[in-house]
Each structure stands twice: as structure tokens, then as C-alpha cells.
mmCIF file of C-alpha atoms in Angstrom:
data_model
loop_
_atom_site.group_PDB
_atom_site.id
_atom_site.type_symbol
_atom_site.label_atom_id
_atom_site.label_comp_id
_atom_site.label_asym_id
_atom_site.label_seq_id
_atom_site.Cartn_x
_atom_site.Cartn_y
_atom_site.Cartn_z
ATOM 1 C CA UNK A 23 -5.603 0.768 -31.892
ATOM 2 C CA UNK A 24 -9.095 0.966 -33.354
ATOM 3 C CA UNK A 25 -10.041 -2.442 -32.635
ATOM 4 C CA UNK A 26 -9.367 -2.053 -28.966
ATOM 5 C CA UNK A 27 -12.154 -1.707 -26.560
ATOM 6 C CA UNK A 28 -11.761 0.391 -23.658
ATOM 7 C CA UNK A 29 -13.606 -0.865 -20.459
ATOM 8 C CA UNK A 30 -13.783 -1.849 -16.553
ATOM 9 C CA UNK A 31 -12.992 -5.675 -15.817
ATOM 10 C CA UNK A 32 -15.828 -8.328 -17.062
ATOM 11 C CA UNK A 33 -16.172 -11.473 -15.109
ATOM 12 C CA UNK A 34 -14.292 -14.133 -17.279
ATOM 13 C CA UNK A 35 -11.172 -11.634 -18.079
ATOM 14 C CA UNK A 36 -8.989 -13.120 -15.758
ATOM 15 C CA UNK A 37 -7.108 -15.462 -17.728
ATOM 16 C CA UNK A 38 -6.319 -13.116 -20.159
ATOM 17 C CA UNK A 39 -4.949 -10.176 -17.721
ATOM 18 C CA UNK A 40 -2.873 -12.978 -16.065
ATOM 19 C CA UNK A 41 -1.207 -14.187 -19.671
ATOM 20 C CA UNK A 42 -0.508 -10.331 -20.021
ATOM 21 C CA UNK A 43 0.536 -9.484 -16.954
ATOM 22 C CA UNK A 44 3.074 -12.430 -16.535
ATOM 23 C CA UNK A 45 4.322 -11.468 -19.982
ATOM 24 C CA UNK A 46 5.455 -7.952 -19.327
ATOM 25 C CA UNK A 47 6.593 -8.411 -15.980
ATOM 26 C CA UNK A 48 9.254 -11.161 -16.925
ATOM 27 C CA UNK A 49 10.390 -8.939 -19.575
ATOM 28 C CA UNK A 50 10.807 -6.431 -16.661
ATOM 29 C CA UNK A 51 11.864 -8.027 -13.499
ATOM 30 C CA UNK A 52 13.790 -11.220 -15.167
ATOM 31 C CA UNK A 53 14.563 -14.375 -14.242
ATOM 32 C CA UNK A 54 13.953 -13.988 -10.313
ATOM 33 C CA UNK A 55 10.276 -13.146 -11.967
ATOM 34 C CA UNK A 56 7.277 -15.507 -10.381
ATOM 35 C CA UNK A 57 4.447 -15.543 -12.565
ATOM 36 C CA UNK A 58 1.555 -14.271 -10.542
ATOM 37 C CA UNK A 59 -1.580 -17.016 -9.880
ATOM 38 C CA UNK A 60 -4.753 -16.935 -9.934
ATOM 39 C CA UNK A 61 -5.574 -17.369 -6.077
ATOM 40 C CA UNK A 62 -3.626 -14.247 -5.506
ATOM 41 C CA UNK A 63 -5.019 -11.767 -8.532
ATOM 42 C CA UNK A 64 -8.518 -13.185 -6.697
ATOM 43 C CA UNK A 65 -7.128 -11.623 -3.568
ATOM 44 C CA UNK A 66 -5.939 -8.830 -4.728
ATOM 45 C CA UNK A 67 -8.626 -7.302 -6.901
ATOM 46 C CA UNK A 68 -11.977 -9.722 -6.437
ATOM 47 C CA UNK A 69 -11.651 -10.164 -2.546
ATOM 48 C CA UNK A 70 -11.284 -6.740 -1.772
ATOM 49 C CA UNK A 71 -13.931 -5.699 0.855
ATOM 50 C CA UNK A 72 -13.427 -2.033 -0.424
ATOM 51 C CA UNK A 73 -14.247 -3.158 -4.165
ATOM 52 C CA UNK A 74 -12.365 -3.111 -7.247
ATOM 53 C CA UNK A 75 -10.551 -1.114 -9.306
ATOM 54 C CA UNK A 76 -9.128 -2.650 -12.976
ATOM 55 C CA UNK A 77 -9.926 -0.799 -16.402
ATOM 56 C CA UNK A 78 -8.640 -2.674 -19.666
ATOM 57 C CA UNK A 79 -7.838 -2.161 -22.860
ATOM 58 C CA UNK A 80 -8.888 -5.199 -24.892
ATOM 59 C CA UNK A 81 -8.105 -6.669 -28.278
ATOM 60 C CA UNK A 82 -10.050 -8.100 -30.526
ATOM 61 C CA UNK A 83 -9.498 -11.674 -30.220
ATOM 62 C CA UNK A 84 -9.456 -11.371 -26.653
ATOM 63 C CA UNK A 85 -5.738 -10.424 -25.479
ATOM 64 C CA UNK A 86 -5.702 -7.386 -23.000
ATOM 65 C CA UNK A 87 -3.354 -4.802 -24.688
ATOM 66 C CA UNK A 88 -3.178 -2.713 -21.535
ATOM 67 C CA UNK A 89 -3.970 -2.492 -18.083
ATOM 68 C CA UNK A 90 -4.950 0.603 -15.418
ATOM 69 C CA UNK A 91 -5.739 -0.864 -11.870
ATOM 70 C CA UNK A 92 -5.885 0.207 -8.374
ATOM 71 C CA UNK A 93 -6.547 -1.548 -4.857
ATOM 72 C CA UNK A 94 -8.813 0.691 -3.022
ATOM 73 C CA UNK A 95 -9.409 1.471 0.038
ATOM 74 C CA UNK A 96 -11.768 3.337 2.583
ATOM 75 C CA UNK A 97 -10.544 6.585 3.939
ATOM 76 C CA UNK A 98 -11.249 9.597 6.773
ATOM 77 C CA UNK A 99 -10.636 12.909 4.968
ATOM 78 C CA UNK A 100 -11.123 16.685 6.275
ATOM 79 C CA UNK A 101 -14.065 16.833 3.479
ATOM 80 C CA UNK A 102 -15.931 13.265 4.280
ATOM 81 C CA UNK A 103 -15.369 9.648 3.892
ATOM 82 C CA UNK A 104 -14.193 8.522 0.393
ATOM 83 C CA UNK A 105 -11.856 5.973 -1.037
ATOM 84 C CA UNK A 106 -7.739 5.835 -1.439
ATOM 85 C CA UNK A 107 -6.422 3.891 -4.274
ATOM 86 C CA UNK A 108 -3.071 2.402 -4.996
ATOM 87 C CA UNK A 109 -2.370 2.579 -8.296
ATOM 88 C CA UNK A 110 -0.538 -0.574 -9.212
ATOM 89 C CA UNK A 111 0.156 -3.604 -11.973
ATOM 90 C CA UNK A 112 -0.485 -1.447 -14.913
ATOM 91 C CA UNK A 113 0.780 -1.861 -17.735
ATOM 92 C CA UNK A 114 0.836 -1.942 -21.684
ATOM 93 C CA UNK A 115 1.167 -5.423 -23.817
ATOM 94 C CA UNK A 116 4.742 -5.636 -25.919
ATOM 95 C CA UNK A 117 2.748 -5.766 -28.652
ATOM 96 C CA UNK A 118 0.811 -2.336 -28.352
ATOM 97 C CA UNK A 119 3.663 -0.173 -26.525
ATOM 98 C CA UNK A 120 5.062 3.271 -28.064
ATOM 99 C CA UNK A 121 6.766 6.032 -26.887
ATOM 100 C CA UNK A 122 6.552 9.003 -23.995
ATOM 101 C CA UNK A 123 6.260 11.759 -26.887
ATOM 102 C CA UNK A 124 2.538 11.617 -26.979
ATOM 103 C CA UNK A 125 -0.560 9.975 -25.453
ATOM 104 C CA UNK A 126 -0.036 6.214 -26.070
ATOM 105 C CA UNK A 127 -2.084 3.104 -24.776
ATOM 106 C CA UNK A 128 -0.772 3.885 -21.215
ATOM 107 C CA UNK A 129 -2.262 7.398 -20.937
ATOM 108 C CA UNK A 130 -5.536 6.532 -23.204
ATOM 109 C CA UNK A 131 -6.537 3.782 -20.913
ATOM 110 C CA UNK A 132 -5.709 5.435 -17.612
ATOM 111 C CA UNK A 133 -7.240 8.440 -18.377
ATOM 112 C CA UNK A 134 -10.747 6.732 -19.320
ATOM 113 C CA UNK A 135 -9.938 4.569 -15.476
ATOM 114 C CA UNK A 136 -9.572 7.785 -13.913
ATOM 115 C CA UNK A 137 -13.007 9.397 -15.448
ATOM 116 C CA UNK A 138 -14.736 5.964 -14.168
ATOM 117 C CA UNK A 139 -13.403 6.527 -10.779
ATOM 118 C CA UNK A 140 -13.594 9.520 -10.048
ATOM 119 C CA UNK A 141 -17.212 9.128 -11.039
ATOM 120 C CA UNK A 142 -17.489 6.581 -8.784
ATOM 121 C CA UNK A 143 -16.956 9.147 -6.245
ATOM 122 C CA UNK A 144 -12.930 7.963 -5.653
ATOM 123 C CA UNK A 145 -10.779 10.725 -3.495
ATOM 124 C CA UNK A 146 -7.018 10.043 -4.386
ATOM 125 C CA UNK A 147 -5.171 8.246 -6.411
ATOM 126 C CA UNK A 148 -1.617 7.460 -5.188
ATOM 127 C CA UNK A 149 1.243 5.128 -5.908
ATOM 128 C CA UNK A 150 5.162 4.372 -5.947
ATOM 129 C CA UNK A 151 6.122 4.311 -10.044
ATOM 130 C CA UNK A 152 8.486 2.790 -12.185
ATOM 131 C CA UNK A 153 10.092 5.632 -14.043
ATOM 132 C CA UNK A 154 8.613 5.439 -17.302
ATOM 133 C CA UNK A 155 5.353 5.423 -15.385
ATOM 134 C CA UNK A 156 6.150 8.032 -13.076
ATOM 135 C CA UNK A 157 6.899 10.326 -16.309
ATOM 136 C CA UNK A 158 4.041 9.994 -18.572
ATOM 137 C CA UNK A 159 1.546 9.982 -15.139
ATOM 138 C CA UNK A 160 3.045 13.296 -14.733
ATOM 139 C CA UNK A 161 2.847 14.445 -18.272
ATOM 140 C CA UNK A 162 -0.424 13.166 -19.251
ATOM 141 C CA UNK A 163 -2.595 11.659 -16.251
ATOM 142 C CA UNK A 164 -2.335 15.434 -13.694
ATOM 143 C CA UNK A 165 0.086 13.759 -10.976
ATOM 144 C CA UNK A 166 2.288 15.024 -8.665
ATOM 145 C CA UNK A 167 5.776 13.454 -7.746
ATOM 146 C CA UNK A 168 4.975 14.244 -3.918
ATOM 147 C CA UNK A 169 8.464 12.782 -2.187
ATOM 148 C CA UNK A 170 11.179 10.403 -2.194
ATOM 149 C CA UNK A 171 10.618 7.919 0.228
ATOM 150 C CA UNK A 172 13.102 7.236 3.518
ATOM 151 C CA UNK A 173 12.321 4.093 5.470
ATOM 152 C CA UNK A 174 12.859 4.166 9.588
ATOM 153 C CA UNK A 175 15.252 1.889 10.480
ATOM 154 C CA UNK A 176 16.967 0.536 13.623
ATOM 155 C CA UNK A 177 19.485 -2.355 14.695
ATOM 156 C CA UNK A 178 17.984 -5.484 16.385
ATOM 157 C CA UNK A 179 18.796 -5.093 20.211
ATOM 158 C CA UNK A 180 20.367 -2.165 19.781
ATOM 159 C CA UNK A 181 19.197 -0.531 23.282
ATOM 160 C CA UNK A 182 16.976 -1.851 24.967
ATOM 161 C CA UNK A 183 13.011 -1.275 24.358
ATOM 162 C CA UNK A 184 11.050 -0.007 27.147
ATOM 163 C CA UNK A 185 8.180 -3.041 28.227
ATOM 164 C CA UNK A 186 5.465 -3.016 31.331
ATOM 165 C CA UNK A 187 3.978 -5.205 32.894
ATOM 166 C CA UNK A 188 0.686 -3.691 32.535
ATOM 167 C CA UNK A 189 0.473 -4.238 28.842
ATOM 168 C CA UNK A 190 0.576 -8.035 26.959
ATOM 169 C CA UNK A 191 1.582 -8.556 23.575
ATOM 170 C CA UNK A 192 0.796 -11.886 21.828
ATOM 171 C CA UNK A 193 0.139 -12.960 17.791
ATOM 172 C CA UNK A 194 -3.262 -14.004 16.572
ATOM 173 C CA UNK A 195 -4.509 -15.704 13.787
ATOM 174 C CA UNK A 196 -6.931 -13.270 12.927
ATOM 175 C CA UNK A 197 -7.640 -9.570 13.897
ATOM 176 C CA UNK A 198 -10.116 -9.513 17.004
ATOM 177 C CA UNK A 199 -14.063 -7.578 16.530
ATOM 178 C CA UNK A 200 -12.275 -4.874 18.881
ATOM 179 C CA UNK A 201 -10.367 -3.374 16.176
ATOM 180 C CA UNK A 202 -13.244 -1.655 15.036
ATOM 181 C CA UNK A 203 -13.302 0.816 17.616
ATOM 182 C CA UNK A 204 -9.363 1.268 17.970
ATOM 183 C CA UNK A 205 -9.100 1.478 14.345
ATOM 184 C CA UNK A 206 -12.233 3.963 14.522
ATOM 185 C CA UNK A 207 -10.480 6.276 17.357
ATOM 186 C CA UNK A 208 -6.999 5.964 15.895
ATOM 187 C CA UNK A 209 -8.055 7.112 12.471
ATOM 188 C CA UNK A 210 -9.709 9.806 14.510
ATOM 189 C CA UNK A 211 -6.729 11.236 15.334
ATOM 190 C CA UNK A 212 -5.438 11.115 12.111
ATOM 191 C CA UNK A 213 -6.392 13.903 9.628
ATOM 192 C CA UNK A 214 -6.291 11.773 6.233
ATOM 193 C CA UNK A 215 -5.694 8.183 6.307
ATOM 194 C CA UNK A 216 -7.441 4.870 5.505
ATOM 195 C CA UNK A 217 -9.032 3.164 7.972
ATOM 196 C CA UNK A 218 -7.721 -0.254 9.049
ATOM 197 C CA UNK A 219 -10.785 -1.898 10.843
ATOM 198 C CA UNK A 220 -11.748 -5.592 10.866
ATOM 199 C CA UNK A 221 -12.197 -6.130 7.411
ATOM 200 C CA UNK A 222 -9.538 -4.566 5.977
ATOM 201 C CA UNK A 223 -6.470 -6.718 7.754
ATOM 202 C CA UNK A 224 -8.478 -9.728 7.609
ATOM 203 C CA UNK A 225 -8.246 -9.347 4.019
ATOM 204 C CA UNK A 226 -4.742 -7.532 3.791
ATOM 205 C CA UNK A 227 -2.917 -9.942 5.555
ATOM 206 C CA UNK A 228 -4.773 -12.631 7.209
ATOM 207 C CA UNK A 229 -6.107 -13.865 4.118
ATOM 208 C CA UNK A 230 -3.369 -12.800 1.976
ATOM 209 C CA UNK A 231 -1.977 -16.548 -0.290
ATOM 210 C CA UNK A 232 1.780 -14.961 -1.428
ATOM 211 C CA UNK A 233 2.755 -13.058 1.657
ATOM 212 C CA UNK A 234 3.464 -14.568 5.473
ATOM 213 C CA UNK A 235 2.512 -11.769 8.173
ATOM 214 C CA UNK A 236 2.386 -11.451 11.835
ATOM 215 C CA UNK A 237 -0.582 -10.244 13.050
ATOM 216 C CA UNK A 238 0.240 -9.073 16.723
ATOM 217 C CA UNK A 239 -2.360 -7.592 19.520
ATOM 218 C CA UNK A 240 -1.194 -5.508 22.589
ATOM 219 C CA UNK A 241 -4.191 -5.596 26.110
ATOM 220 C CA UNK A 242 -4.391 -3.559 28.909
ATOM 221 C CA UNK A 243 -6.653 -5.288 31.542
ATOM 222 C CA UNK A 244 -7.919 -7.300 28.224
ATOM 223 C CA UNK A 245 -8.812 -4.605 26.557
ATOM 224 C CA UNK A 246 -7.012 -4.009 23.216
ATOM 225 C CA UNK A 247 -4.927 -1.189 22.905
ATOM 226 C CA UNK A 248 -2.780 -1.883 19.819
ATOM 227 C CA UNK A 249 -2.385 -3.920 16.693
ATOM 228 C CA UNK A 250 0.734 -4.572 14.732
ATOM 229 C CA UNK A 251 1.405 -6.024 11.577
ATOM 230 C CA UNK A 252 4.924 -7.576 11.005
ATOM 231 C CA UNK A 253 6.465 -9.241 7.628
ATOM 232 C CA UNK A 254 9.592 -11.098 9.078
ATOM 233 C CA UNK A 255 11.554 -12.408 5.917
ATOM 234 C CA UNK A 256 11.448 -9.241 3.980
ATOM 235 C CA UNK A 257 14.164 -7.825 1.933
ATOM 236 C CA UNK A 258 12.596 -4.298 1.028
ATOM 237 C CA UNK A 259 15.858 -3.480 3.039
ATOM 238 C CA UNK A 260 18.364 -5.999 4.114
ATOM 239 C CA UNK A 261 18.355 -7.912 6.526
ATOM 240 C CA UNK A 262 14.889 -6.535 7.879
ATOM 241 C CA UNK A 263 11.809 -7.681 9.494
ATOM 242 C CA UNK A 264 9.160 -5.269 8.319
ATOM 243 C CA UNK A 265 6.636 -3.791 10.321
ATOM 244 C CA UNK A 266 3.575 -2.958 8.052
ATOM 245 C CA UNK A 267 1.153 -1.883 10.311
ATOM 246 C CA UNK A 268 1.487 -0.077 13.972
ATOM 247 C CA UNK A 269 -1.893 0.814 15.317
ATOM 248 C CA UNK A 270 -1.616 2.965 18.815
ATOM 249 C CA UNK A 271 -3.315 5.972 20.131
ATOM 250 C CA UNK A 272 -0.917 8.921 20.177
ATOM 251 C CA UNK A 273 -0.405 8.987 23.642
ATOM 252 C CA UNK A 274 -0.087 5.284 24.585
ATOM 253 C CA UNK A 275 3.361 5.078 24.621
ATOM 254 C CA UNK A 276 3.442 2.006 27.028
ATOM 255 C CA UNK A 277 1.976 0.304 24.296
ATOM 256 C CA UNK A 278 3.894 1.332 21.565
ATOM 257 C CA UNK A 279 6.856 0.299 23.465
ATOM 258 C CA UNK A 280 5.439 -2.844 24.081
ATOM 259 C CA UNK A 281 4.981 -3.849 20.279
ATOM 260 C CA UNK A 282 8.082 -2.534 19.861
ATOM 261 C CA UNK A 283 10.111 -4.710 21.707
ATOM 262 C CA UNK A 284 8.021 -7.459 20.894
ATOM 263 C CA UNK A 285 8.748 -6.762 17.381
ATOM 264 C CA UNK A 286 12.636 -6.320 18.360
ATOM 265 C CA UNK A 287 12.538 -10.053 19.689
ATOM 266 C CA UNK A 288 10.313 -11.438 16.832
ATOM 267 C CA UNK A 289 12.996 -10.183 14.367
ATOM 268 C CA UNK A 290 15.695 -11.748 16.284
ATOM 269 C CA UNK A 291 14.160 -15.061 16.720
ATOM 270 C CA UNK A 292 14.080 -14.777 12.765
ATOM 271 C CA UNK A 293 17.498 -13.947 12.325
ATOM 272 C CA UNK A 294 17.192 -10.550 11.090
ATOM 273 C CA UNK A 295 19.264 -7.531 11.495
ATOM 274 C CA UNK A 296 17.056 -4.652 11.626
ATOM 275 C CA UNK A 297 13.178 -3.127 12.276
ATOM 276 C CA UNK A 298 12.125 -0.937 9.465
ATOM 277 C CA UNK A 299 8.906 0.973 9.168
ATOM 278 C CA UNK A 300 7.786 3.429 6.790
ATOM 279 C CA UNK A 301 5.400 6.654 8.028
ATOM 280 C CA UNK A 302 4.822 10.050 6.568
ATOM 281 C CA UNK A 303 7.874 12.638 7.796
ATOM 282 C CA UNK A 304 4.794 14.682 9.501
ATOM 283 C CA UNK A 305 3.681 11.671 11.326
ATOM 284 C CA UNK A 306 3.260 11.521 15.262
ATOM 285 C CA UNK A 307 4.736 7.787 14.426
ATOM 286 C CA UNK A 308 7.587 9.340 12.943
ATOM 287 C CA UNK A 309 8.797 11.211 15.779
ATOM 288 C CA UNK A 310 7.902 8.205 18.363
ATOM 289 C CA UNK A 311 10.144 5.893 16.371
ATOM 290 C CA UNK A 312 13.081 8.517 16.373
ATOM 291 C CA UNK A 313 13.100 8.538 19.735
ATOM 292 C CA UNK A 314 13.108 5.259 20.355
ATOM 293 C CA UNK A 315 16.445 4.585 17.951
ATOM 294 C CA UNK A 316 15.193 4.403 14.690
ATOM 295 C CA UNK A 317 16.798 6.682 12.006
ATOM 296 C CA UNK A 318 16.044 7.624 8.181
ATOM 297 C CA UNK A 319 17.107 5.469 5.949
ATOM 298 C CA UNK A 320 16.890 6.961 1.984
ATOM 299 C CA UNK A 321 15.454 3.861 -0.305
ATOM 300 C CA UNK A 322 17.921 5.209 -2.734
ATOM 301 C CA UNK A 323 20.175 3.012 -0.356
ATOM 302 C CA UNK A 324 18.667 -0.251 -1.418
ATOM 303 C CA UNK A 325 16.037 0.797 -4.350
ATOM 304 C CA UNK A 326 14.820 4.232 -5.375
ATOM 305 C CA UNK A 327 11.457 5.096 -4.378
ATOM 306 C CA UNK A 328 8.994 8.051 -4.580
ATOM 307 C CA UNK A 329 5.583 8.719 -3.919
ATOM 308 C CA UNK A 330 2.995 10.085 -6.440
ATOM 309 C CA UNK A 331 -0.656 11.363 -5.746
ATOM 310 C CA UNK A 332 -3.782 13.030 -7.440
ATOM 311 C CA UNK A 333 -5.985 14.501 -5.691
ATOM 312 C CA UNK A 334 -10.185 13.855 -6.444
ATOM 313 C CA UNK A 335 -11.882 14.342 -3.937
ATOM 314 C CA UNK A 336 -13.812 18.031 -4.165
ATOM 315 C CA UNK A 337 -12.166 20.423 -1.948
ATOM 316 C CA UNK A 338 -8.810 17.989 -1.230
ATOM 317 C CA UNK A 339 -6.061 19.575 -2.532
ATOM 318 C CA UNK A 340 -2.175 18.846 -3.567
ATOM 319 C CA UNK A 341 -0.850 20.515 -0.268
ATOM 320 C CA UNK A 342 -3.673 18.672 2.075
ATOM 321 C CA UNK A 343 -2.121 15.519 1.019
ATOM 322 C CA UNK A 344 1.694 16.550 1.326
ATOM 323 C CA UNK A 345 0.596 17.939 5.249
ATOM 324 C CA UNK A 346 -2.047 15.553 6.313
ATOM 325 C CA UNK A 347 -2.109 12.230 4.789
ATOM 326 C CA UNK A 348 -1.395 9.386 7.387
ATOM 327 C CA UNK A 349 0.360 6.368 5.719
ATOM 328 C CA UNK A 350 2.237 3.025 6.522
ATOM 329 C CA UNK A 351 4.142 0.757 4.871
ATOM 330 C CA UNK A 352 0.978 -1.364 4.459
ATOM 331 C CA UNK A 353 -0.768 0.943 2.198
ATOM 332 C CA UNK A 354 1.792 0.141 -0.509
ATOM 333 C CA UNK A 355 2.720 -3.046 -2.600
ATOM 334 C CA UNK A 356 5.659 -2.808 -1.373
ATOM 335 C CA UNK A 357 5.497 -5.182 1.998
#
């Protein structure tokens, strides 16, 4: 390994993560396996309004032996305003792997990401693992397995969702100026959690090249009261249409229901079975979707998931995140 250099993304590496990346992940994922394109790495990591996040491990003649990255973004804490990332596509070329028995190219490059980072002032780093990842982040890297994650689920038209006619929901192309200041209040309420304004779902979903979303607005007298995010064709569970993003005050409940049924409608206009969401236990979201008919779901039912975190951010600790943090299926990869 002492020809490797260890560094943050140059302009011009692109090429190179891509032949790497699409490499390892048809070894892993198999035939089903689409290589990943340029126009959406762009996305992912050069588009993001909230910056980026990739640290390599680089070769010699030019072939990226490992990769660390994250997708960050903005984020309301109890100790200031700092930034969540999503740990996600890293990985270590075939050629450069060895084992979990001590610090290998995995654990050397993500530790010198995680020095960069966290000089850059970044509060928590957070992420659904593979196994093998999962392991040596816990051995080596100071993460926590947090919890196993359970999905909310509930049968298309099964009951019916409460609507009024003083609330109308309709799709958009893109999100409207006003989600600023819902966004802004919402995350208010909220006592960790990213903040989904204008910028962020324009670039999260609207101009997202692999993924087609739903971006859905709910008015009161015209004034906007909740935004939704819905991924119809989704098999994270079967059958589902996905709802990645539910954006109400706490105690609009006539909105809520509103996007609710909406979604309820969209998902059987696209043949699916079910609505499935995913919120932190501790969530007022959780509760509301309870009690409208939506019950846990384990992933270990479809695929095994769980949640791991480190905490940053100076005063933010291991327990903050496990009683506070505010997430969505939209903060993760996985929709």
C-alpha cells in the first residue's frame, strides 16, 4: 500500500471512481447490477447544494483502490446548525482488499475522511451498512449500531382516509419558494433533523436522472401547508409506493390526511398494494401514521436493515441521536 495516496476527490477523478465502483458492485449485487453513469455520480456528489463529501485512496497509475464518501446535508441540532452525512458507496478495489482482523484499506481511508470532515466542522455521520461494513465501522471507525430498522406500512384502500374540503392536494414539477418557510417552521419543531428547504428537494428529487418521484403540495386558502414526496414503482417492500418525504406541522392533521389519501389513490392508480414510510420510532409522524392504519413492518421481512451513527458535533452525543434525531425515508439511499 505504499504507493497509494490518500486524499479528497480532484476534479478529473471521475472516470476512475466510476471503473471502480462498477467493478465491485457487480461482484456484489450480480447480474441485476446497472453500472452507475456519469450524469448520476454528477448528481449525487458534484450537484449537491450542501457540498461534497468523497475521500480516495489512489494508485499509482491512476486506479482508485478505495473509496470513503458521504452525501451531506444541512441540519438543526440542540448545539447549532451543522451538517448530516450519509455515509454511502464506499468501498475497497478487488485488488487491494484484506481481512476484518486489522486496519485494512477500508478503515485507513475512512479514518483519514473522517479527520477531513470533522475538520470541516461535519456533525454526524450516519448510514445503513452492508455487514462487513457495519463490522469493521464498529471495530475501527467509533460507530454505533443504533437500531434495526421497521418500515410503516398499510394496505391500499384499506379504510378510508380522512379528506376536507378546505385543503387541495396537487403534484408539481418543482418544489414552490414557499417551502422555505414550512421547511424552516417544521424543522423547528423538530429537535435534530436536516432541513428540507428549496434547494434540497430540487436537487433530491426534482433533479434526480435514475429515480422517478412525485413531488406533491397540499394549500389552505393557497397557502402551502404540506409537501410530500412519493416514489411509486418501488420495491424496497413489495408491492409499495414509497413515500419519501411528508412535510406537515404537528398539529395539521387535516393536511396530513389530505396527502395521505392522496397518496392512497396515487398508489392505486399505479397498481400498487401498499403505502410505506419510514420515521424514527420517537417520531410525532410515527404515531400519526399508526393511527391512521399503518403498522410496523421489520425490514428483516424483505431485507435486513440497521442504522449506524457517529456522533461529531461538540456536545452531541450517542443518546441525543437515539432520542432526538428526526429522519425519513429520504435521508437514506434507500428510496
Amino acid at each position: 500500500m505504499d504507493d497509494l495516496e490518500l486524499r479528497p476527490f480532484r476534479s478529473g477523478d471521475e472516470a476512475a471512481i466510476l471503473d471502480a465502483f462498477n467493478l465491485v458492485f457487480r461482484e456484489v449485487c450480480g447480474p441485476s447490477f446497472v453500472d452507475r453513469d456519469l450524469a448520476t455520480w454528477r448528481w449525487q456528489f458534484l450537484d449537491n447544494p450542501a457540498g461534497m463529501r468523497v475521500h480516495l485512496a489512489v494508485a499509482g497509475d491512476g486506479t482508485v483502490a478505495a473509496q470513503y464518501a458521504a452525501v451531506p446535508v444541512r441540519a438543526r441540532t440542540p448545539h447549532g446548525d451543522t451538517m448530516l452525512c450519509q455515509i454511502v458507496d464506499s468501498f475497497v478495489h478487488p485488488a487491494y482488499r484484506q481481512g476484518l482482523k486489522r486496519p485494512g484499506l477500508f478503515a485507513i481511508t475512512a479514518r483519514a475522511a473522517l479527520e477531513h470532515w470533522i475538520d470541516l466542522g461535519d456533525g454526524l455521520f450516519f448510514g445503513m451498512p452492508v455487514e462487513n461494513a457495519r463490522k469493521m465501522s464498529v471495530r475501527f471507525l467509533g460507530y454505533h449500531t443504533w437500531r434495526s430498522v421497521d418500515y410503516f406500512c398499510r394496505d391500499v384502500g384499506a379504510g378510508a382516509l380522512r379528506t376536507s374540503d378546505e385543503v387541495s392536494v396537487a403534484r408539481v414539477d418543482q418544489p414552490s419558494p414557499e417551502v422555505d418557510r414550512l421547511a424552516e417552521t417544521v424543522t423547528r419543531q423538530k429537535q435534530l433533523a436536516s432541513v428540507r428547504d428549496t434547494a434540497y428537494l430540487t436537487w433530491r428529487y426534482a433533479r434526480c436522472p435514475s429515480a422517478p418521484y412525485e413531488l406533491v403540495e397540499a394549500r389552505r386558502g393557497g397557502a402551502l401547508t404540506g409537501v410530500m414526496v412519493l416514489r411509486p414503482g418501488h420495491e424496497l417492500v413489495a408491492g409499495a409506493c414509497s413515500i419519501a418525504e411528508l412535510l406537515v406541522l404537528e398539529d395539521d392533521e387535516v393536511s396530513l390526511d389530505a396527502l395521505l389519501a392522496f397518496a392512497d389513490e396515487r398508489a392505486r392508480q399505479h397498481g400498487r398494494r401498499r403505502l410505506m414510510a419510514l420515521f424514527a420510532p420517537q417520531a410525532h409522524e410515527a404515531g400519526a401514521l399508526h393511527d391512521r392504519g399503518f403498522q410496523t413492518e421489520p425490514s428483516a421481512a424483505s431485507f435486513f436493515r440497521s442504522i449506524g451513527c457517529r456522533p461529531a458535533q461538540p456536545g452531541l452525543r450517542f443518546t441525543d441521536v437515539s432520542t432526538r434525531w428526526w429522519y425519513s425515508l429520504g435521508d437514506f439511499d434507500l428510496v
